[in-house]
Each structure stands twice: as C-alpha cells, then as structure tokens.
PDB file of C-alpha atoms in Angstrom:
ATOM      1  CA  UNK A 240      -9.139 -95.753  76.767  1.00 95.00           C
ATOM      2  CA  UNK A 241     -12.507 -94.188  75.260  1.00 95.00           C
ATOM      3  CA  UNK A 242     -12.593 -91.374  72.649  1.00 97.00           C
ATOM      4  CA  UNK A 243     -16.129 -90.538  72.081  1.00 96.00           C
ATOM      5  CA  UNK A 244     -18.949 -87.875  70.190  1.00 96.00           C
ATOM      6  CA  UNK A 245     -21.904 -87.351  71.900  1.00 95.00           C
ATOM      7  CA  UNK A 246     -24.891 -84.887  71.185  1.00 94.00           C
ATOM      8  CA  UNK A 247     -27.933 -84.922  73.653  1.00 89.00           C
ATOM      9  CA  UNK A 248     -31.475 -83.279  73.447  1.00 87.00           C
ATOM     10  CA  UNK A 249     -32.761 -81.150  76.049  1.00 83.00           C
ATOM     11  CA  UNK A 250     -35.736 -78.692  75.966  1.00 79.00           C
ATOM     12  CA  UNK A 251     -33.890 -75.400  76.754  1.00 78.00           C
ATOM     13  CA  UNK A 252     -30.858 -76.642  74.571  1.00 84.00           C
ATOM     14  CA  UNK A 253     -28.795 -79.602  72.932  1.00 88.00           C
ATOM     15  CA  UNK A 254     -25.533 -79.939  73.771  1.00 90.00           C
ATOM     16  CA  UNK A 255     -22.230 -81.530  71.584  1.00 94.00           C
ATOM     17  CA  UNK A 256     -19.266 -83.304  73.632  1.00 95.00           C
ATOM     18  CA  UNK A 257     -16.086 -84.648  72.089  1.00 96.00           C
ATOM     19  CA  UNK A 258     -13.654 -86.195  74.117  1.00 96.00           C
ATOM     20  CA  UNK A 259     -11.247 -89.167  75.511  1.00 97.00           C
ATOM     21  CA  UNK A 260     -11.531 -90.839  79.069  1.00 96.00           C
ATOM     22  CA  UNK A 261      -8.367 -92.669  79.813  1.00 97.00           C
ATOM     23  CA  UNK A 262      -9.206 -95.386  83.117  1.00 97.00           C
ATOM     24  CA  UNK A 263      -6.931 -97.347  85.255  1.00 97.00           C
ATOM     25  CA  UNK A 264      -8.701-100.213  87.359  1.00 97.00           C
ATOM     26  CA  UNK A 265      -6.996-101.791  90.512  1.00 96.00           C
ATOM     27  CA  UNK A 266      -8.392-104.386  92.712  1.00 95.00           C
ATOM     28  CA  UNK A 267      -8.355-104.173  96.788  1.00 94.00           C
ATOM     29  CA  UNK A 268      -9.227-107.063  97.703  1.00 92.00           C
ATOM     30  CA  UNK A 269     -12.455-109.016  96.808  1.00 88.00           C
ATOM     31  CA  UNK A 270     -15.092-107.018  96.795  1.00 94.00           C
ATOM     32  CA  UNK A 271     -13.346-103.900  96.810  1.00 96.00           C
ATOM     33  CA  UNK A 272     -11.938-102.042  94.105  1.00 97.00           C
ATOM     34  CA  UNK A 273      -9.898 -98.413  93.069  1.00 98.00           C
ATOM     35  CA  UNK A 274     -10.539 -96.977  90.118  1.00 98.00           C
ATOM     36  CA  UNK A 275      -8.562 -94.001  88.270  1.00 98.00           C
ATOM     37  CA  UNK A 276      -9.357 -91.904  85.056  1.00 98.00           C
ATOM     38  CA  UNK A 277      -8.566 -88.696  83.729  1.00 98.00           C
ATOM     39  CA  UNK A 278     -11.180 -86.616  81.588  1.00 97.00           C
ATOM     40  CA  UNK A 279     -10.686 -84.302  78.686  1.00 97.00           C
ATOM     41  CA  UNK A 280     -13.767 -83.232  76.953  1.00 96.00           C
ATOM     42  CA  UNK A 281     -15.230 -80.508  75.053  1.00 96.00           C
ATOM     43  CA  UNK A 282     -18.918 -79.420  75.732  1.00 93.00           C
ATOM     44  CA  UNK A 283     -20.914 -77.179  73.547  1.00 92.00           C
ATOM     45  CA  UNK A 284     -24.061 -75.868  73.749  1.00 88.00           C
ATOM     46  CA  UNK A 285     -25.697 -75.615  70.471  1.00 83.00           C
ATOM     47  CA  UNK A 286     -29.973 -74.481  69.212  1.00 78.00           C
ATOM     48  CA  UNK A 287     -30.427 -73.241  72.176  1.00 75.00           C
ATOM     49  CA  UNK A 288     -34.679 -72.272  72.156  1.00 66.00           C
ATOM     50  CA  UNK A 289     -34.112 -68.559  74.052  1.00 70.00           C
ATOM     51  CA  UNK A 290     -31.240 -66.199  73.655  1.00 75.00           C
ATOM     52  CA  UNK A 291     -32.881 -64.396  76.284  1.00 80.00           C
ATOM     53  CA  UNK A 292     -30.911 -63.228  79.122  1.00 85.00           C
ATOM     54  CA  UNK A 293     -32.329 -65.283  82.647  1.00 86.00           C
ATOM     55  CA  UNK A 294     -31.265 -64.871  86.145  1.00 87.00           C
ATOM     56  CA  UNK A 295     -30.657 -67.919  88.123  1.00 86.00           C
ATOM     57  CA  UNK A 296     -31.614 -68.247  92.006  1.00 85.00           C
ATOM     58  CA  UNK A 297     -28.556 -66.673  93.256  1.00 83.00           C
ATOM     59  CA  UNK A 298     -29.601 -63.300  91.146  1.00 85.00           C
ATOM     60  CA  UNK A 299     -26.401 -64.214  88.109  1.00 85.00           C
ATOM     61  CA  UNK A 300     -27.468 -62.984  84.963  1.00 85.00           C
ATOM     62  CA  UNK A 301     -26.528 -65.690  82.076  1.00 82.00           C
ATOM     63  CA  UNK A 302     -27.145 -66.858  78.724  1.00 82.00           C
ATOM     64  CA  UNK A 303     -28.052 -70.534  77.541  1.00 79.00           C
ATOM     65  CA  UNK A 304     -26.554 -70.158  74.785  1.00 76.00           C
ATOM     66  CA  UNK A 305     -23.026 -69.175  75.565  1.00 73.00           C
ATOM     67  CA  UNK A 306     -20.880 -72.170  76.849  1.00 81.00           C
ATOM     68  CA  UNK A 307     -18.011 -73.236  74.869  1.00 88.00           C
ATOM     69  CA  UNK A 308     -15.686 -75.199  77.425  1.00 92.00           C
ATOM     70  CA  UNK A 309     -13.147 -77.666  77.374  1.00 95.00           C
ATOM     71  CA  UNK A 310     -12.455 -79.266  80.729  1.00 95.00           C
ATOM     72  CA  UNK A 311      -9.841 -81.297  82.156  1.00 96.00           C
ATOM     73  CA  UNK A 312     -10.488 -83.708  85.087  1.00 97.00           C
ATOM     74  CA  UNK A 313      -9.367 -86.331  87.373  1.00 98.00           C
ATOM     75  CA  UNK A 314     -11.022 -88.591  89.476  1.00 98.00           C
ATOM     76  CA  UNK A 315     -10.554 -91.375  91.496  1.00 98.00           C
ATOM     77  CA  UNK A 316     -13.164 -94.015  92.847  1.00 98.00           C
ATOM     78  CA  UNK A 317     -13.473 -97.069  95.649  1.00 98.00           C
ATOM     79  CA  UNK A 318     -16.141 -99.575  94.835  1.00 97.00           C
ATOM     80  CA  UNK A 319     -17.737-102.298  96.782  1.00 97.00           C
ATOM     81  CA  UNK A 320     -19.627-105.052  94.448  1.00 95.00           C
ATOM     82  CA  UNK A 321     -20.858-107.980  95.694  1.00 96.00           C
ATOM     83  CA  UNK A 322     -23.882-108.882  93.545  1.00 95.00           C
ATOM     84  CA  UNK A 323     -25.324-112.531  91.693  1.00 94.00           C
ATOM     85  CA  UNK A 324     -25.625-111.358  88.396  1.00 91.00           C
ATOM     86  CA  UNK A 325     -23.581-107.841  87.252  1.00 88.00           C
ATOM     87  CA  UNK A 326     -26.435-106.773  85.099  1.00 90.00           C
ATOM     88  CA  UNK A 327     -29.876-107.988  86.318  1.00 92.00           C
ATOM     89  CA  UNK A 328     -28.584-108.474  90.162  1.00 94.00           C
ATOM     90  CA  UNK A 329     -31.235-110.721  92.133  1.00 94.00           C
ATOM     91  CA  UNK A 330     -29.405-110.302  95.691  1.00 96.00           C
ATOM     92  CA  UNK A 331     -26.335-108.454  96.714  1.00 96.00           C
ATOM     93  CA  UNK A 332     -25.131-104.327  97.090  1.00 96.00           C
ATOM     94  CA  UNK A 333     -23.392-102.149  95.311  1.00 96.00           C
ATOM     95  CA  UNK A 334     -21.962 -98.893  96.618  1.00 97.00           C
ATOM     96  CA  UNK A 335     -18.628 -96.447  95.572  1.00 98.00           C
ATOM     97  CA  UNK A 336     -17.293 -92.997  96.652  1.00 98.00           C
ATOM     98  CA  UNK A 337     -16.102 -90.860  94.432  1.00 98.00           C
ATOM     99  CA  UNK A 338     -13.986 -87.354  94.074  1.00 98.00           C
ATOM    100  CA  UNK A 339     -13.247 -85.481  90.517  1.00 97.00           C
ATOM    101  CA  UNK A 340     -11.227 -82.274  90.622  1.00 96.00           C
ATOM    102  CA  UNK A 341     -11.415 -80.184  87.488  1.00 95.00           C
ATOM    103  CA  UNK A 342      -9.141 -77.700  86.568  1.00 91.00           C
ATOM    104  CA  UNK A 343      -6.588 -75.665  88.038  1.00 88.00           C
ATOM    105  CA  UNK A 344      -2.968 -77.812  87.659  1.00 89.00           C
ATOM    106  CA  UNK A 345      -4.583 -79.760  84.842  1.00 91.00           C
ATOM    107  CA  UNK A 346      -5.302 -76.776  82.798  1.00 88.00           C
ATOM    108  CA  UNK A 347      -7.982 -75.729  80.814  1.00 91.00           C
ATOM    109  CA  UNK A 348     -10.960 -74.188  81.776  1.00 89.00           C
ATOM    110  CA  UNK A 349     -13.244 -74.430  85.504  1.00 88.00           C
ATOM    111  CA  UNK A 350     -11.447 -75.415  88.715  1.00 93.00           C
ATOM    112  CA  UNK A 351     -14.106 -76.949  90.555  1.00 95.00           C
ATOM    113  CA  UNK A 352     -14.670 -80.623  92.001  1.00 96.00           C
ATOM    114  CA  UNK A 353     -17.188 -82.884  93.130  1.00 97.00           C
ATOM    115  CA  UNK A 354     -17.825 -85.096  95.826  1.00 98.00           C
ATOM    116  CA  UNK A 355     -19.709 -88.597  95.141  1.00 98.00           C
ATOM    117  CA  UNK A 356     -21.273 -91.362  97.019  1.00 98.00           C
ATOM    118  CA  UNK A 357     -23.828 -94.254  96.067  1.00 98.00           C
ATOM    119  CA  UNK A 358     -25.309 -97.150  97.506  1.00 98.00           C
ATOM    120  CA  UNK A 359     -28.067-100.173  96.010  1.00 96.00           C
ATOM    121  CA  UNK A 360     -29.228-103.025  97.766  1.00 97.00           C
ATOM    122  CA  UNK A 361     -31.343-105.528  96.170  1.00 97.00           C
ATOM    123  CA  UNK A 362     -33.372-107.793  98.122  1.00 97.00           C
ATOM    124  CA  UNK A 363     -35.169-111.077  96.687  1.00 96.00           C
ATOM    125  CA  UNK A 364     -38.858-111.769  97.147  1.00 95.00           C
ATOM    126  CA  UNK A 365     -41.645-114.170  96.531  1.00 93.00           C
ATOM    127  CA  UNK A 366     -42.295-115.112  93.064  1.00 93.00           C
ATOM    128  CA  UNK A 367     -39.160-113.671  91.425  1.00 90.00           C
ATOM    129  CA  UNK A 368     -40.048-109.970  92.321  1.00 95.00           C
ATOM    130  CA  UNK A 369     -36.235-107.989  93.825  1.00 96.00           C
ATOM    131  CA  UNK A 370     -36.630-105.193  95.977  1.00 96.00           C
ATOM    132  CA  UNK A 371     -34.141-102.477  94.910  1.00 94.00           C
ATOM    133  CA  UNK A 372     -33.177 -99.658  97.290  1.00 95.00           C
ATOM    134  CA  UNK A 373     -30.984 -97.086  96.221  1.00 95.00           C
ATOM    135  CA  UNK A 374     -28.956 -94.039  97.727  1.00 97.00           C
ATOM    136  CA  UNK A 375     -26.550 -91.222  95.989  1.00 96.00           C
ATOM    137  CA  UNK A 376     -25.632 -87.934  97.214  1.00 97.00           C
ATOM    138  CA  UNK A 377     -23.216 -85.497  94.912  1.00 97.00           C
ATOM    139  CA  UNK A 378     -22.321 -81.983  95.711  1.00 97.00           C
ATOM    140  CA  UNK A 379     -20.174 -80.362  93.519  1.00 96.00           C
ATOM    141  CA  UNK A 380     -18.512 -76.224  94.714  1.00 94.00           C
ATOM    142  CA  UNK A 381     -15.711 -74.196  93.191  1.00 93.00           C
ATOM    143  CA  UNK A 382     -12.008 -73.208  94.055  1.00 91.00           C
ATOM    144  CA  UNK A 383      -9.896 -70.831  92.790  1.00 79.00           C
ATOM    145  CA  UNK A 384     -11.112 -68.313  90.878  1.00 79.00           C
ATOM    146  CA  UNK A 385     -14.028 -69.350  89.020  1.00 70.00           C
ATOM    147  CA  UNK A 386     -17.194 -68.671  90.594  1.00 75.00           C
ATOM    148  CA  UNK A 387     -19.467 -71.046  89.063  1.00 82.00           C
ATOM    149  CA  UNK A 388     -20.287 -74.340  87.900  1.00 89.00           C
ATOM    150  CA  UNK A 389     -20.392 -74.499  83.967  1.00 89.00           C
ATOM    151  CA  UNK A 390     -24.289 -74.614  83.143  1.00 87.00           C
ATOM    152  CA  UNK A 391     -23.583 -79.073  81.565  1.00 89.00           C
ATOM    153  CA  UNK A 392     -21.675 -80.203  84.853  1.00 92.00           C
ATOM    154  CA  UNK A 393     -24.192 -78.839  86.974  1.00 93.00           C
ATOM    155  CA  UNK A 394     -27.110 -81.683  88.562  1.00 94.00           C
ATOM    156  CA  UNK A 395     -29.847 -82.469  87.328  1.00 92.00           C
ATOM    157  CA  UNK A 396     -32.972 -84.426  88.423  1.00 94.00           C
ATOM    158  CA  UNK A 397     -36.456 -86.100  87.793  1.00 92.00           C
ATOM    159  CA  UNK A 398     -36.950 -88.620  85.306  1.00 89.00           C
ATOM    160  CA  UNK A 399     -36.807 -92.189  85.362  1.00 85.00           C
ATOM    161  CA  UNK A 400     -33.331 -92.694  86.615  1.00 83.00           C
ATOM    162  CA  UNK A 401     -33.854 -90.193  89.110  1.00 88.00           C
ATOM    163  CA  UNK A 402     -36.928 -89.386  90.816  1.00 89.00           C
ATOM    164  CA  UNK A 403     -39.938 -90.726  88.592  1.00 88.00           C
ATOM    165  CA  UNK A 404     -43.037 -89.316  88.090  1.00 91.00           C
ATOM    166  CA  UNK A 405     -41.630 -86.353  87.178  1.00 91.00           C
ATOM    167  CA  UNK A 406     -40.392 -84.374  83.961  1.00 89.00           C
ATOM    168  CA  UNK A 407     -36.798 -84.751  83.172  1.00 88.00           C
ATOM    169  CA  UNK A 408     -34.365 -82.147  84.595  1.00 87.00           C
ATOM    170  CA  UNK A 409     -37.640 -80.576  86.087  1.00 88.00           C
ATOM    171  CA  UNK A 410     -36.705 -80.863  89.435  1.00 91.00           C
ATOM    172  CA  UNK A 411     -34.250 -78.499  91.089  1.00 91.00           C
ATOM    173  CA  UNK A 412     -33.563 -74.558  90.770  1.00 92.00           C
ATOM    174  CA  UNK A 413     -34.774 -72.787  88.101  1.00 90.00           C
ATOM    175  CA  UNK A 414     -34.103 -69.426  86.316  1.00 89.00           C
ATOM    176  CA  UNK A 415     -36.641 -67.028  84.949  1.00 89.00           C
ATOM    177  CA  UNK A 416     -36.269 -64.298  81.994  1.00 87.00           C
ATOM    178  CA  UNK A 417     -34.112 -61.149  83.203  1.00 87.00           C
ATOM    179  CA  UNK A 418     -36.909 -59.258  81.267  1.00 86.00           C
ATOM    180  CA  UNK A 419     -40.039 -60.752  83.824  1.00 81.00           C
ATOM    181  CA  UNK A 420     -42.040 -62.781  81.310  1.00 81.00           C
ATOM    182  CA  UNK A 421     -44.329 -64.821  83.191  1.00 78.00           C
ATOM    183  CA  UNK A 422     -43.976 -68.652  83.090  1.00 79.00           C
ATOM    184  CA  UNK A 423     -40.510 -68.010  81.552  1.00 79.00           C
ATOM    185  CA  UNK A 424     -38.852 -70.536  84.233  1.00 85.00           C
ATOM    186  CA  UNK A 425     -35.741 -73.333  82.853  1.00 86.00           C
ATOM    187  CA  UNK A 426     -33.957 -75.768  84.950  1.00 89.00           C
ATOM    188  CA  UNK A 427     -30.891 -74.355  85.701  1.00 89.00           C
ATOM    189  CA  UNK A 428     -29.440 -77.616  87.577  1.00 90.00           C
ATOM    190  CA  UNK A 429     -27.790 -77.112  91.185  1.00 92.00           C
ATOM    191  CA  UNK A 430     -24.516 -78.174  92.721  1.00 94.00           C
ATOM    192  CA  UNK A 431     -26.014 -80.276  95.245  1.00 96.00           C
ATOM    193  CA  UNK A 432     -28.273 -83.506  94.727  1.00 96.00           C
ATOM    194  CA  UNK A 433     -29.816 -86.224  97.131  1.00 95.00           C
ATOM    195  CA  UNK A 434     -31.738 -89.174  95.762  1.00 94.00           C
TER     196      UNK A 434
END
C-alpha cells in the first residue's frame, strides 16, 4: 500500500498529485509473475505560464490551466524477469504487458484505458561494457462518454529516459495559441507512443 504527494515541474505547467496505490503481487511460475493494483489519485494542474486558449492537432480548443481530476484505476500486469543483478543487470531480459482501465464502474472522473508492453535485453561485452536494448509501446483511447484523454495521463516523450538528445516532453503533438501567435507551440502529449 502507497499513499503519496507529488508535485512535478514542467515548462507549460506544474502539476500536484495526491493519492494511494494499493498492489497485490502473485507469482506464475519462475520467471513469470501477475501483478494487481488499483489507483486513486488526484491531479492538479497548478502556475500554469499561459492562460491562453490553444488548439491541439485534432482542432479542440483547451486551456492548460483547467484540470482538476480525480481518477480511479485498475490495472493488472504479467512480468517476465530473468536478470543477474535486479538493479545494475549485466545479462538477462526483462519484459511485462500491461492493461489499466480508468473510470466508468470505478467511479470518478475519465473512462479511458491503456494498453502496455515493454521489453530490455542486456547483453555483456568486452571489458565490462552491457549492451542494453530496449522496446515499449503504449496506446491509450477512450470509452464511454468522455472524449478525451485528461491533458497529465496523456504520453509524453524525449528526454533521457525516452529518446535522448532531445528536450523533455518535446517530442510528440503540439498545440499552438487559438489567437495565431507565432512560435506559440506546447507539447500537448498523444495517446499513442513507440520507443
């Protein structure tokens, strides 16, 4: 059982979540593993830097600074570790698949889900060097009746953990000023990612 306060940076905005993550752990079968949890967290966006109306890819008009949501999830995973060392692996993989569903019969707000799947090999070489190769996919889509994917569960990439050599959250869709200011453009994130 967590129960946890968070508050993150971002350029566009900073964001506050408070909430409790309750996980149940089963084993398979050496090396496999299930893995259950329900979610219940409250996100807030707070300082956002425009109050500006923007208009996302699809043509949506929103606001940065308007998401207030409390979300209710489940999610269940299957794992497959076999690795030396569970923090500095040398030799070994690592892969899972995973589906959340928010929403609808938990209550609260969003009905949407997403879809998960990962994969890392490492590989030893001469003189101590590992070769790491790594593979996730994630799509994330709506049911019910909402129509989109709050603005803090939506993906995200570029950065070190993601794609390096570029700008954090920089790469993926972006949304420009409803009023046409030039070089107005955010990251807006997207409900599908490949890495």
């Amino acid at each position: 059982v967590d129960l946890y306060s968070e508050e993150h940076s971002y350029d566009e905005y900073d964001t506050k979540r408070l909430g409790t993550d309750v996980n149940l752990g089963l084993s398979l079968g050496r090396p496999y593993r299930l893995d259950l949890g329900y979610q219940l967290e409250h996100t807030e966006i707070t300082d956002s830097s425009d109050t500006n109306a923007f208009v996302d890819p699809g043509g949506k008009e929103f606001y940065y600074n308007q998401e207030n949501i409390t979300l209710s999830s489940f999610r269940a995973t299957v794992s497959r570790r076999v690795l030396d060392n569970m923090f500095l692996p040398t030799r070994g993989e690592n892969g899972y698949i995973r589906g959340t569903v928010y929403g609808g019969p938990l209550g609260f707000d969003g009905e949407f889900y997403s879809l998960e799947a990962s994969y890392a090999r490492y590989i030893p070489l001469i003189f101590k060097h590992v070769l790491s190769m790594r593979v996730r996919g994630v799509v994330l889509d709506n049911y019910g009746t909402d129509e989109e994917i709050p603005l803090t569960e939506r993906l995200y990439a570029g950065g070190s953990r993601t794609i390096r050599g570029f700008k954090y959250r920089s790469v993926g869709p972006k949304a420009f000023r409803a009023d046409g200011t030039p070089d107005s453009e955010q990251p807006c994130g997207g409900q599908s990612m490949a890495l």
